[in-house]
mmCIF file of C-alpha atoms in Angstrom:
data_model
loop_
_atom_site.group_PDB
_atom_site.id
_atom_site.type_symbol
_atom_site.label_atom_id
_atom_site.label_comp_id
_atom_site.label_asym_id
_atom_site.label_seq_id
_atom_site.Cartn_x
_atom_site.Cartn_y
_atom_site.Cartn_z
ATOM 1 C CA MET U 1 0.000 0.000 0.000
ATOM 2 C CA ALA U 2 1.344 3.422 -0.954
ATOM 3 C CA SER U 3 2.346 5.869 1.760
ATOM 4 C CA THR U 4 -0.092 8.701 2.409
ATOM 5 C CA VAL U 5 0.996 12.331 2.405
ATOM 6 C CA VAL U 6 -1.212 15.251 3.439
ATOM 7 C CA VAL U 7 0.006 18.679 2.353
ATOM 8 C CA VAL U 8 -1.687 21.543 4.174
ATOM 9 C CA GLY U 9 -1.632 24.667 2.010
ATOM 10 C CA GLY U 10 -1.586 25.134 -1.750
ATOM 11 C CA GLY U 11 0.885 27.988 -2.138
ATOM 12 C CA TYR U 12 4.332 27.860 -3.706
ATOM 13 C CA GLY U 13 5.762 25.338 -1.244
ATOM 14 C CA GLY U 14 2.657 23.165 -1.089
ATOM 15 C CA ILE U 15 2.260 22.677 -4.834
ATOM 16 C CA ALA U 16 5.950 21.824 -5.168
ATOM 17 C CA VAL U 17 5.688 19.078 -2.530
ATOM 18 C CA ALA U 18 2.439 17.658 -3.846
ATOM 19 C CA ARG U 19 3.546 17.536 -7.476
ATOM 20 C CA ALA U 20 6.919 15.969 -6.632
ATOM 21 C CA LEU U 21 5.370 13.114 -4.623
ATOM 22 C CA ASP U 22 2.370 12.387 -6.841
ATOM 23 C CA ASP U 23 4.096 9.427 -8.506
ATOM 24 C CA ILE U 24 5.090 7.606 -5.326
ATOM 25 C CA ALA U 25 2.502 8.402 -2.645
ATOM 26 C CA GLU U 26 -1.199 8.929 -2.123
ATOM 27 C CA VAL U 27 -1.103 12.716 -1.927
ATOM 28 C CA THR U 28 -3.886 14.940 -0.605
ATOM 29 C CA LEU U 29 -3.480 18.691 -0.862
ATOM 30 C CA VAL U 30 -5.755 20.639 1.504
ATOM 31 C CA GLU U 31 -6.448 24.189 0.329
ATOM 32 C CA PRO U 32 -9.517 26.383 0.972
ATOM 33 C CA LYS U 33 -9.081 28.514 -2.158
ATOM 34 C CA GLU U 34 -10.549 27.410 -5.452
ATOM 35 C CA THR U 35 -7.412 28.349 -7.356
ATOM 36 C CA PHE U 36 -3.703 28.832 -6.866
ATOM 37 C CA VAL U 37 -2.908 32.542 -6.549
ATOM 38 C CA HIS U 38 0.325 33.674 -8.201
ATOM 39 C CA VAL U 39 1.027 36.217 -5.462
ATOM 40 C CA VAL U 40 4.275 37.379 -7.059
ATOM 41 C CA ALA U 41 2.258 39.061 -9.829
ATOM 42 C CA GLN U 42 -0.648 40.440 -7.795
ATOM 43 C CA LEU U 43 0.608 44.031 -7.674
ATOM 44 C CA ARG U 44 0.733 44.097 -11.474
ATOM 45 C CA ALA U 45 -2.746 42.579 -11.526
ATOM 46 C CA ALA U 46 -4.010 45.354 -9.243
ATOM 47 C CA THR U 47 -2.792 48.042 -11.642
ATOM 48 C CA ASP U 48 -3.296 46.267 -14.985
ATOM 49 C CA PRO U 49 -6.683 44.543 -15.491
ATOM 50 C CA ALA U 50 -5.151 42.388 -18.251
ATOM 51 C CA TRP U 51 -3.442 40.440 -15.457
ATOM 52 C CA THR U 52 -6.482 40.031 -13.204
ATOM 53 C CA ASP U 53 -7.498 36.578 -14.404
ATOM 54 C CA LYS U 54 -3.985 35.396 -15.267
ATOM 55 C CA ILE U 55 -2.763 35.054 -11.693
ATOM 56 C CA PHE U 56 -5.522 32.599 -10.703
ATOM 57 C CA ILE U 57 -4.690 29.067 -11.858
ATOM 58 C CA ARG U 58 -6.936 26.119 -11.137
ATOM 59 C CA TYR U 59 -5.530 23.154 -9.236
ATOM 60 C CA ASP U 60 -7.234 20.639 -11.530
ATOM 61 C CA GLY U 61 -4.087 19.678 -13.430
ATOM 62 C CA LEU U 62 -1.631 19.618 -10.530
ATOM 63 C CA LEU U 63 -1.977 15.947 -9.561
ATOM 64 C CA THR U 64 -2.473 12.849 -11.668
ATOM 65 C CA ARG U 65 -2.962 10.285 -8.895
ATOM 66 C CA GLY U 66 -3.562 12.506 -5.899
ATOM 67 C CA ARG U 67 -6.409 14.864 -5.009
ATOM 68 C CA VAL U 68 -6.985 18.445 -3.984
ATOM 69 C CA LEU U 69 -9.552 18.988 -1.232
ATOM 70 C CA ARG U 70 -11.070 22.434 -0.961
ATOM 71 C CA ASP U 71 -11.172 22.558 2.813
ATOM 72 C CA THR U 72 -9.384 24.044 5.816
ATOM 73 C CA ALA U 73 -7.206 22.245 8.336
ATOM 74 C CA ALA U 74 -8.681 22.620 11.820
ATOM 75 C CA ASP U 75 -6.330 20.350 13.792
ATOM 76 C CA VAL U 76 -2.981 19.120 12.537
ATOM 77 C CA ARG U 77 -1.021 16.549 14.468
ATOM 78 C CA PRO U 78 1.563 13.901 13.575
ATOM 79 C CA GLY U 79 -0.202 11.216 11.541
ATOM 80 C CA ARG U 80 -3.516 12.998 11.232
ATOM 81 C CA VAL U 81 -5.232 16.128 9.908
ATOM 82 C CA ASP U 82 -8.768 17.043 10.939
ATOM 83 C CA LEU U 83 -10.593 19.365 8.554
ATOM 84 C CA ALA U 84 -13.103 22.135 9.213
ATOM 85 C CA SER U 85 -15.705 20.088 7.343
ATOM 86 C CA GLY U 86 -15.400 17.360 9.977
ATOM 87 C CA ARG U 87 -13.451 15.028 7.743
ATOM 88 C CA ARG U 88 -10.392 13.206 9.118
ATOM 89 C CA LEU U 89 -7.310 12.454 7.041
ATOM 90 C CA ASP U 90 -4.805 9.887 8.285
ATOM 91 C CA ALA U 91 -1.292 10.472 7.000
ATOM 92 C CA ASP U 92 2.065 8.750 7.091
ATOM 93 C CA TYR U 93 3.617 12.158 6.411
ATOM 94 C CA VAL U 94 2.292 15.666 6.980
ATOM 95 C CA VAL U 95 3.661 18.766 5.275
ATOM 96 C CA LEU U 96 2.711 22.190 6.613
ATOM 97 C CA ALA U 97 2.810 24.806 3.856
ATOM 98 C CA THR U 98 0.290 27.198 5.335
ATOM 99 C CA GLY U 99 2.044 30.449 4.392
ATOM 100 C CA SER U 100 1.223 33.763 6.024
ATOM 101 C CA THR U 101 -1.784 36.039 6.203
ATOM 102 C CA GLY U 102 -2.228 39.774 5.932
ATOM 103 C CA ALA U 103 -4.180 42.537 4.270
ATOM 104 C CA PHE U 104 -3.731 43.554 0.652
ATOM 105 C CA PRO U 105 -1.216 44.325 -0.858
ATOM 106 C CA HIS U 106 0.514 41.479 0.986
ATOM 107 C CA ARG U 107 -2.217 38.909 0.435
ATOM 108 C CA LEU U 108 -5.477 38.654 -1.504
ATOM 109 C CA ASP U 109 -8.303 38.088 0.942
ATOM 110 C CA THR U 110 -11.134 38.173 -1.608
ATOM 111 C CA GLY U 111 -9.360 37.259 -4.836
ATOM 112 C CA ARG U 112 -10.509 38.860 -8.084
ATOM 113 C CA GLN U 113 -12.952 41.092 -6.250
ATOM 114 C CA ARG U 114 -10.146 42.648 -4.233
ATOM 115 C CA LEU U 115 -8.081 43.257 -7.359
ATOM 116 C CA ARG U 116 -10.982 44.921 -9.168
ATOM 117 C CA GLU U 117 -11.839 47.069 -6.154
ATOM 118 C CA THR U 118 -8.206 48.076 -5.740
ATOM 119 C CA HIS U 119 -7.817 48.950 -9.414
ATOM 120 C CA GLU U 120 -10.937 51.117 -9.338
ATOM 121 C CA ALA U 121 -9.766 52.838 -6.143
ATOM 122 C CA LEU U 122 -6.325 53.514 -7.612
ATOM 123 C CA ARG U 123 -7.848 54.844 -10.819
ATOM 124 C CA ALA U 124 -10.132 57.213 -8.908
ATOM 125 C CA ALA U 125 -7.605 58.368 -6.315
ATOM 126 C CA SER U 126 -5.945 61.763 -6.662
ATOM 127 C CA GLY U 127 -3.028 60.746 -4.437
ATOM 128 C CA VAL U 128 -1.791 57.516 -2.830
ATOM 129 C CA LEU U 129 0.095 56.975 0.432
ATOM 130 C CA LEU U 130 1.974 53.708 1.023
ATOM 131 C CA LEU U 131 3.301 52.867 4.479
ATOM 132 C CA GLY U 132 6.433 50.738 4.258
ATOM 133 C CA ALA U 133 9.477 50.923 1.969
ATOM 134 C CA GLY U 134 10.188 47.229 1.826
ATOM 135 C CA ALA U 135 9.886 45.186 -1.344
ATOM 136 C CA THR U 136 6.072 45.279 -1.359
ATOM 137 C CA GLY U 137 5.784 49.016 -0.836
ATOM 138 C CA LEU U 138 8.431 49.860 -3.429
ATOM 139 C CA GLU U 139 7.026 47.515 -6.077
ATOM 140 C CA PHE U 140 3.494 48.774 -5.481
ATOM 141 C CA ALA U 141 4.657 52.377 -5.762
ATOM 142 C CA GLY U 142 6.404 51.625 -9.041
ATOM 143 C CA GLU U 143 3.404 49.808 -10.477
ATOM 144 C CA ILE U 144 0.993 52.625 -9.530
ATOM 145 C CA ALA U 145 3.228 55.395 -10.860
ATOM 146 C CA ALA U 146 3.847 53.530 -14.126
ATOM 147 C CA ALA U 147 0.145 52.824 -14.652
ATOM 148 C CA TRP U 148 -0.997 56.376 -13.842
ATOM 149 C CA PRO U 149 1.822 58.804 -14.713
ATOM 150 C CA GLY U 150 1.561 62.019 -12.737
ATOM 151 C CA LYS U 151 -0.571 60.564 -9.939
ATOM 152 C CA PRO U 152 1.146 61.556 -6.668
ATOM 153 C CA VAL U 153 2.471 58.511 -4.793
ATOM 154 C CA THR U 154 4.227 58.864 -1.435
ATOM 155 C CA VAL U 155 6.051 56.093 0.433
ATOM 156 C CA VAL U 156 6.759 56.541 4.157
ATOM 157 C CA ASP U 157 9.033 54.353 6.272
ATOM 158 C CA PRO U 158 10.735 54.888 9.646
ATOM 159 C CA ALA U 159 13.876 53.071 8.439
ATOM 160 C CA PRO U 160 16.709 55.354 7.316
ATOM 161 C CA GLU U 161 17.356 53.382 4.101
ATOM 162 C CA LEU U 162 15.335 51.641 1.399
ATOM 163 C CA LEU U 163 14.746 47.917 1.954
ATOM 164 C CA GLY U 164 15.782 48.333 5.566
ATOM 165 C CA GLY U 165 19.394 48.832 4.486
ATOM 166 C CA ARG U 166 19.662 45.297 3.138
ATOM 167 C CA PHE U 167 21.497 44.506 -0.071
ATOM 168 C CA THR U 168 23.963 46.752 -1.854
ATOM 169 C CA ALA U 169 24.184 50.519 -2.034
ATOM 170 C CA GLU U 170 24.165 50.194 -5.828
ATOM 171 C CA LEU U 171 20.764 48.535 -5.724
ATOM 172 C CA ARG U 172 19.273 51.033 -3.282
ATOM 173 C CA THR U 173 20.603 53.948 -5.305
ATOM 174 C CA GLU U 174 19.177 52.588 -8.553
ATOM 175 C CA VAL U 175 15.773 51.894 -7.018
ATOM 176 C CA ALA U 176 15.669 55.412 -5.566
ATOM 177 C CA ARG U 177 16.617 56.887 -8.945
ATOM 178 C CA GLN U 178 13.920 55.001 -10.835
ATOM 179 C CA LEU U 179 11.258 55.880 -8.274
ATOM 180 C CA ASP U 180 12.258 59.519 -8.512
ATOM 181 C CA ASP U 181 12.008 59.340 -12.312
ATOM 182 C CA LEU U 182 8.504 57.918 -11.899
ATOM 183 C CA GLY U 183 7.573 60.810 -9.623
ATOM 184 C CA VAL U 184 7.315 58.716 -6.462
ATOM 185 C CA ARG U 185 8.111 60.614 -3.275
ATOM 186 C CA VAL U 186 9.954 58.509 -0.686
ATOM 187 C CA LEU U 187 10.167 59.726 2.917
ATOM 188 C CA LEU U 188 12.670 57.681 4.915
ATOM 189 C CA GLY U 189 13.308 58.032 8.622
ATOM 190 C CA ALA U 190 9.707 59.199 8.884
ATOM 191 C CA LYS U 191 6.783 57.812 10.816
ATOM 192 C CA LEU U 192 3.157 58.851 11.031
ATOM 193 C CA ASP U 193 1.934 59.965 14.419
ATOM 194 C CA THR U 194 -1.240 57.994 13.789
ATOM 195 C CA PRO U 195 -2.468 56.039 10.758
ATOM 196 C CA PRO U 196 -5.058 57.780 8.555
ATOM 197 C CA GLU U 197 -8.580 57.553 9.938
ATOM 198 C CA THR U 198 -9.832 56.513 6.502
ATOM 199 C CA PRO U 199 -9.907 52.695 6.135
ATOM 200 C CA ALA U 200 -7.041 51.354 4.062
ATOM 201 C CA GLY U 201 -8.017 50.826 0.424
ATOM 202 C CA THR U 202 -10.928 53.275 0.602
ATOM 203 C CA VAL U 203 -10.946 56.481 -1.458
ATOM 204 C CA ARG U 204 -11.577 59.364 0.904
ATOM 205 C CA PRO U 205 -9.504 62.543 1.378
ATOM 206 C CA PHE U 206 -7.287 62.650 4.456
ATOM 207 C CA THR U 207 -4.256 64.414 5.849
ATOM 208 C CA ALA U 208 -1.477 62.562 7.620
ATOM 209 C CA THR U 209 1.351 64.116 9.609
ATOM 210 C CA THR U 210 4.763 62.595 10.250
ATOM 211 C CA ALA U 211 6.420 62.707 13.643
ATOM 212 C CA ASP U 212 8.659 65.573 12.475
ATOM 213 C CA GLY U 213 5.688 67.630 11.336
ATOM 214 C CA GLU U 214 5.555 66.995 7.595
ATOM 215 C CA THR U 215 2.027 66.935 6.214
ATOM 216 C CA ILE U 216 0.912 64.477 3.527
ATOM 217 C CA GLY U 217 -2.383 64.859 1.695
ATOM 218 C CA ALA U 218 -3.907 61.940 -0.197
ATOM 219 C CA ASP U 219 -7.200 60.085 -0.548
ATOM 220 C CA LEU U 220 -6.058 56.447 -0.650
ATOM 221 C CA TRP U 221 -3.576 54.537 1.457
ATOM 222 C CA PHE U 222 -2.280 51.005 2.033
ATOM 223 C CA ALA U 223 -0.165 49.390 4.758
ATOM 224 C CA CYS U 224 2.646 47.587 2.930
ATOM 225 C CA TYR U 225 3.977 45.763 5.971
ATOM 226 C CA GLY U 226 2.831 43.309 8.574
ATOM 227 C CA THR U 227 1.981 39.687 7.941
ATOM 228 C CA THR U 228 1.250 36.967 10.476
ATOM 229 C CA VAL U 229 1.850 33.232 10.405
ATOM 230 C CA PRO U 230 -1.347 31.317 11.238
ATOM 231 C CA SER U 231 -0.943 28.609 13.837
ATOM 232 C CA GLY U 232 -4.403 28.007 15.270
ATOM 233 C CA HIS U 233 -4.624 24.755 13.299
ATOM 234 C CA LEU U 234 -1.676 23.214 15.166
ATOM 235 C CA GLY U 235 -2.564 20.429 17.571
ATOM 236 C CA ALA U 236 -0.969 20.097 20.999
ATOM 237 C CA ALA U 237 2.081 18.143 19.859
ATOM 238 C CA LEU U 238 3.035 20.797 17.314
ATOM 239 C CA SER U 239 1.912 23.920 19.160
ATOM 240 C CA THR U 240 4.299 23.083 22.010
ATOM 241 C CA VAL U 241 7.297 23.597 19.704
ATOM 242 C CA ARG U 242 5.816 26.596 17.871
ATOM 243 C CA ARG U 243 7.780 29.816 18.169
ATOM 244 C CA PRO U 244 6.120 33.014 19.465
ATOM 245 C CA ASP U 245 5.856 34.326 15.887
ATOM 246 C CA GLY U 246 3.861 31.235 14.864
ATOM 247 C CA ARG U 247 6.667 29.594 12.897
ATOM 248 C CA LEU U 248 7.812 26.046 13.507
ATOM 249 C CA PRO U 249 11.459 25.204 14.151
ATOM 250 C CA VAL U 250 12.796 22.724 11.598
ATOM 251 C CA THR U 251 15.876 20.559 11.262
ATOM 252 C CA GLU U 252 18.306 20.744 8.359
ATOM 253 C CA HIS U 253 15.992 18.290 6.571
ATOM 254 C CA LEU U 254 12.952 20.576 7.067
ATOM 255 C CA ARG U 255 11.381 18.214 9.587
ATOM 256 C CA VAL U 256 9.609 19.899 12.492
ATOM 257 C CA ALA U 257 11.779 19.612 15.583
ATOM 258 C CA GLY U 258 10.931 16.413 17.436
ATOM 259 C CA HIS U 259 8.641 15.066 14.698
ATOM 260 C CA ASP U 260 10.355 12.962 12.047
ATOM 261 C CA ARG U 261 7.313 12.641 9.787
ATOM 262 C CA VAL U 262 6.069 16.228 9.913
ATOM 263 C CA PHE U 263 7.665 18.788 7.601
ATOM 264 C CA ALA U 264 7.194 22.563 7.380
ATOM 265 C CA VAL U 265 8.072 24.702 4.371
ATOM 266 C CA GLY U 266 7.901 28.366 3.392
ATOM 267 C CA ASP U 267 6.533 30.915 5.838
ATOM 268 C CA ALA U 268 5.501 28.122 8.206
ATOM 269 C CA ASN U 269 9.091 27.392 9.267
ATOM 270 C CA ASP U 270 11.946 29.304 10.874
ATOM 271 C CA THR U 271 14.676 28.933 8.236
ATOM 272 C CA PRO U 272 17.023 31.962 8.395
ATOM 273 C CA GLU U 273 16.363 33.571 5.025
ATOM 274 C CA LEU U 274 14.017 35.986 3.314
ATOM 275 C CA LYS U 275 10.628 34.384 2.889
ATOM 276 C CA THR U 276 10.107 34.381 -0.868
ATOM 277 C CA ALA U 277 8.166 32.320 -3.389
ATOM 278 C CA ARG U 278 11.454 31.035 -4.764
ATOM 279 C CA ALA U 279 12.614 29.824 -1.353
ATOM 280 C CA ALA U 280 9.240 28.228 -0.575
ATOM 281 C CA GLY U 281 9.254 26.325 -3.853
ATOM 282 C CA HIS U 282 12.787 25.071 -3.295
ATOM 283 C CA GLN U 283 11.947 24.009 0.259
ATOM 284 C CA GLY U 284 8.986 22.099 -1.108
ATOM 285 C CA GLU U 285 11.288 20.221 -3.475
ATOM 286 C CA VAL U 286 13.720 19.363 -0.651
ATOM 287 C CA ALA U 287 10.938 18.241 1.690
ATOM 288 C CA ALA U 288 9.529 16.050 -1.089
ATOM 289 C CA ALA U 289 12.959 14.567 -1.769
ATOM 290 C CA ASN U 290 13.311 13.687 1.914
ATOM 291 C CA ILE U 291 9.880 12.094 2.130
ATOM 292 C CA ARG U 292 10.755 10.073 -0.966
ATOM 293 C CA ALA U 293 13.995 8.994 0.721
ATOM 294 C CA LEU U 294 12.090 7.918 3.843
ATOM 295 C CA ILE U 295 9.647 5.918 1.710
ATOM 296 C CA GLU U 296 12.184 4.278 -0.592
ATOM 297 C CA GLY U 297 15.215 4.258 1.655
ATOM 298 C CA GLY U 298 18.209 6.448 0.985
ATOM 299 C CA PRO U 299 20.067 9.497 2.251
ATOM 300 C CA LEU U 300 18.247 12.643 3.267
ATOM 301 C CA THR U 301 18.925 15.986 1.603
ATOM 302 C CA THR U 302 20.112 18.928 3.704
ATOM 303 C CA TYR U 303 18.382 22.194 2.965
ATOM 304 C CA GLU U 304 20.757 25.058 2.254
ATOM 305 C CA PRO U 305 19.036 28.442 2.804
ATOM 306 C CA PHE U 306 19.229 30.858 -0.113
ATOM 307 C CA PRO U 307 21.551 33.828 0.373
ATOM 308 C CA ASP U 308 19.571 37.060 0.445
ATOM 309 C CA GLY U 309 18.506 38.313 -2.962
ATOM 310 C CA VAL U 310 15.749 40.476 -4.383
ATOM 311 C CA ILE U 311 14.375 41.424 -7.787
ATOM 312 C CA LEU U 312 12.012 44.403 -7.741
ATOM 313 C CA THR U 313 9.730 45.327 -10.622
ATOM 314 C CA LEU U 314 8.957 49.026 -10.802
ATOM 315 C CA GLY U 315 6.336 48.967 -13.511
ATOM 316 C CA PRO U 316 6.393 46.925 -16.737
ATOM 317 C CA SER U 317 9.678 48.403 -17.987
ATOM 318 C CA GLY U 318 11.482 49.254 -14.761
ATOM 319 C CA GLY U 319 13.080 47.611 -11.787
ATOM 320 C CA ALA U 320 16.357 46.503 -10.286
ATOM 321 C CA GLY U 321 17.692 43.568 -8.336
ATOM 322 C CA TRP U 322 20.581 41.809 -6.738
ATOM 323 C CA VAL U 323 20.996 38.051 -6.541
ATOM 324 C CA PRO U 324 24.166 36.279 -5.392
ATOM 325 C CA GLU U 325 24.623 34.180 -8.511
ATOM 326 C CA LEU U 326 24.206 37.120 -10.907
ATOM 327 C CA GLY U 327 25.034 40.261 -8.959
ATOM 328 C CA PHE U 328 23.341 43.561 -9.760
ATOM 329 C CA LEU U 329 20.443 43.629 -12.251
ATOM 330 C CA ASP U 330 19.457 46.814 -14.028
ATOM 331 C CA ALA U 331 16.000 47.592 -15.428
ATOM 332 C CA THR U 332 16.602 45.671 -18.647
ATOM 333 C CA ALA U 333 17.830 42.544 -16.866
ATOM 334 C CA THR U 334 15.047 42.778 -14.287
ATOM 335 C CA THR U 335 12.412 42.945 -17.003
ATOM 336 C CA GLN U 336 13.973 39.928 -18.727
ATOM 337 C CA PHE U 337 14.006 37.891 -15.516
ATOM 338 C CA LYS U 338 10.745 38.974 -13.926
ATOM 339 C CA GLY U 339 8.751 40.731 -16.630
ATOM 340 C CA THR U 340 6.333 37.824 -17.037
ATOM 341 C CA PHE U 341 6.575 36.796 -13.366
ATOM 342 C CA ARG U 342 7.328 33.236 -14.592
ATOM 343 C CA LEU U 343 3.611 32.813 -15.231
ATOM 344 C CA ASP U 344 4.137 30.119 -17.859
ATOM 345 C CA ASP U 345 6.299 28.074 -15.471
ATOM 346 C CA PHE U 346 3.572 27.990 -12.851
ATOM 347 C CA ARG U 347 0.847 27.244 -15.390
ATOM 348 C CA GLU U 348 2.923 24.276 -16.505
ATOM 349 C CA LEU U 349 3.524 23.097 -12.932
ATOM 350 C CA LEU U 350 -0.202 23.254 -12.265
ATOM 351 C CA GLY U 351 -1.050 21.508 -15.535
ATOM 352 C CA ALA U 352 -2.971 24.495 -16.892
#
């Protein structure tokens, strides 16, 4: 009888695990969403309606032998996953790929509806304020300014440098230059006394004041920071090893500490690297390789965390990046690497 594997979460890490084990195990992927969401491209989809439907890819073609259950894990423990529907899944191996949660623009809470609402709000707004100059805030600013030239966009962050001072000065300088060319105003070392009273994502005029007295007028704002790692689905055996931030400590083989047949990938674990789609997908491949080794017999694979790297799109023809294997990427190279957001690769992986 084939080994059973339950993968909880159908994001980048989850689909990689499920697809890689489909030939050797009875795989069940548990995911409440109807479709995979290509989160990497969602900021483009919010500013360009031509992308709205592209980033949603059905799970139908992901597995040949296995199945995808549209459900939510309510209680996960070694050897068993209880679902919100009341169904129980017994499992020889459990993989937690539950990702993180947050408001848009970090995550899509209502899918296409959120994208359409956001696009309409951006179109109607006379000025946009983004809180946070990390990768999300900078990419969103670039996408907005490129889609609506001349629309005032202001980015505010208490950090003294772009991207929190990570990466090279060359990258930060180039990103700042391109944003300036797009007309984006970036206020670093600045913090609002209080957030705008207007709900985020709602078009309504407001005035915000920084701690040093600078006044910003706009009628639309978004918080481009702050995600949380859900952990309410963890049963007692797993919640006892959970870290305060919700992440699970894992061994070099991506097994949850103290549980040889439970793996955690992506945002769900505590690997010391930037949490990116690329890293989650690679972790999924390593976790799958180790489950295969446990099933068939053979050596386990050690996961080597990716060195820090980033590729930022700043509109369809702009952007910059730095990755260890390639070094600095200018706008042309960034567009070549990330211009299509690898959409075709993920459609192929999902059998679309």
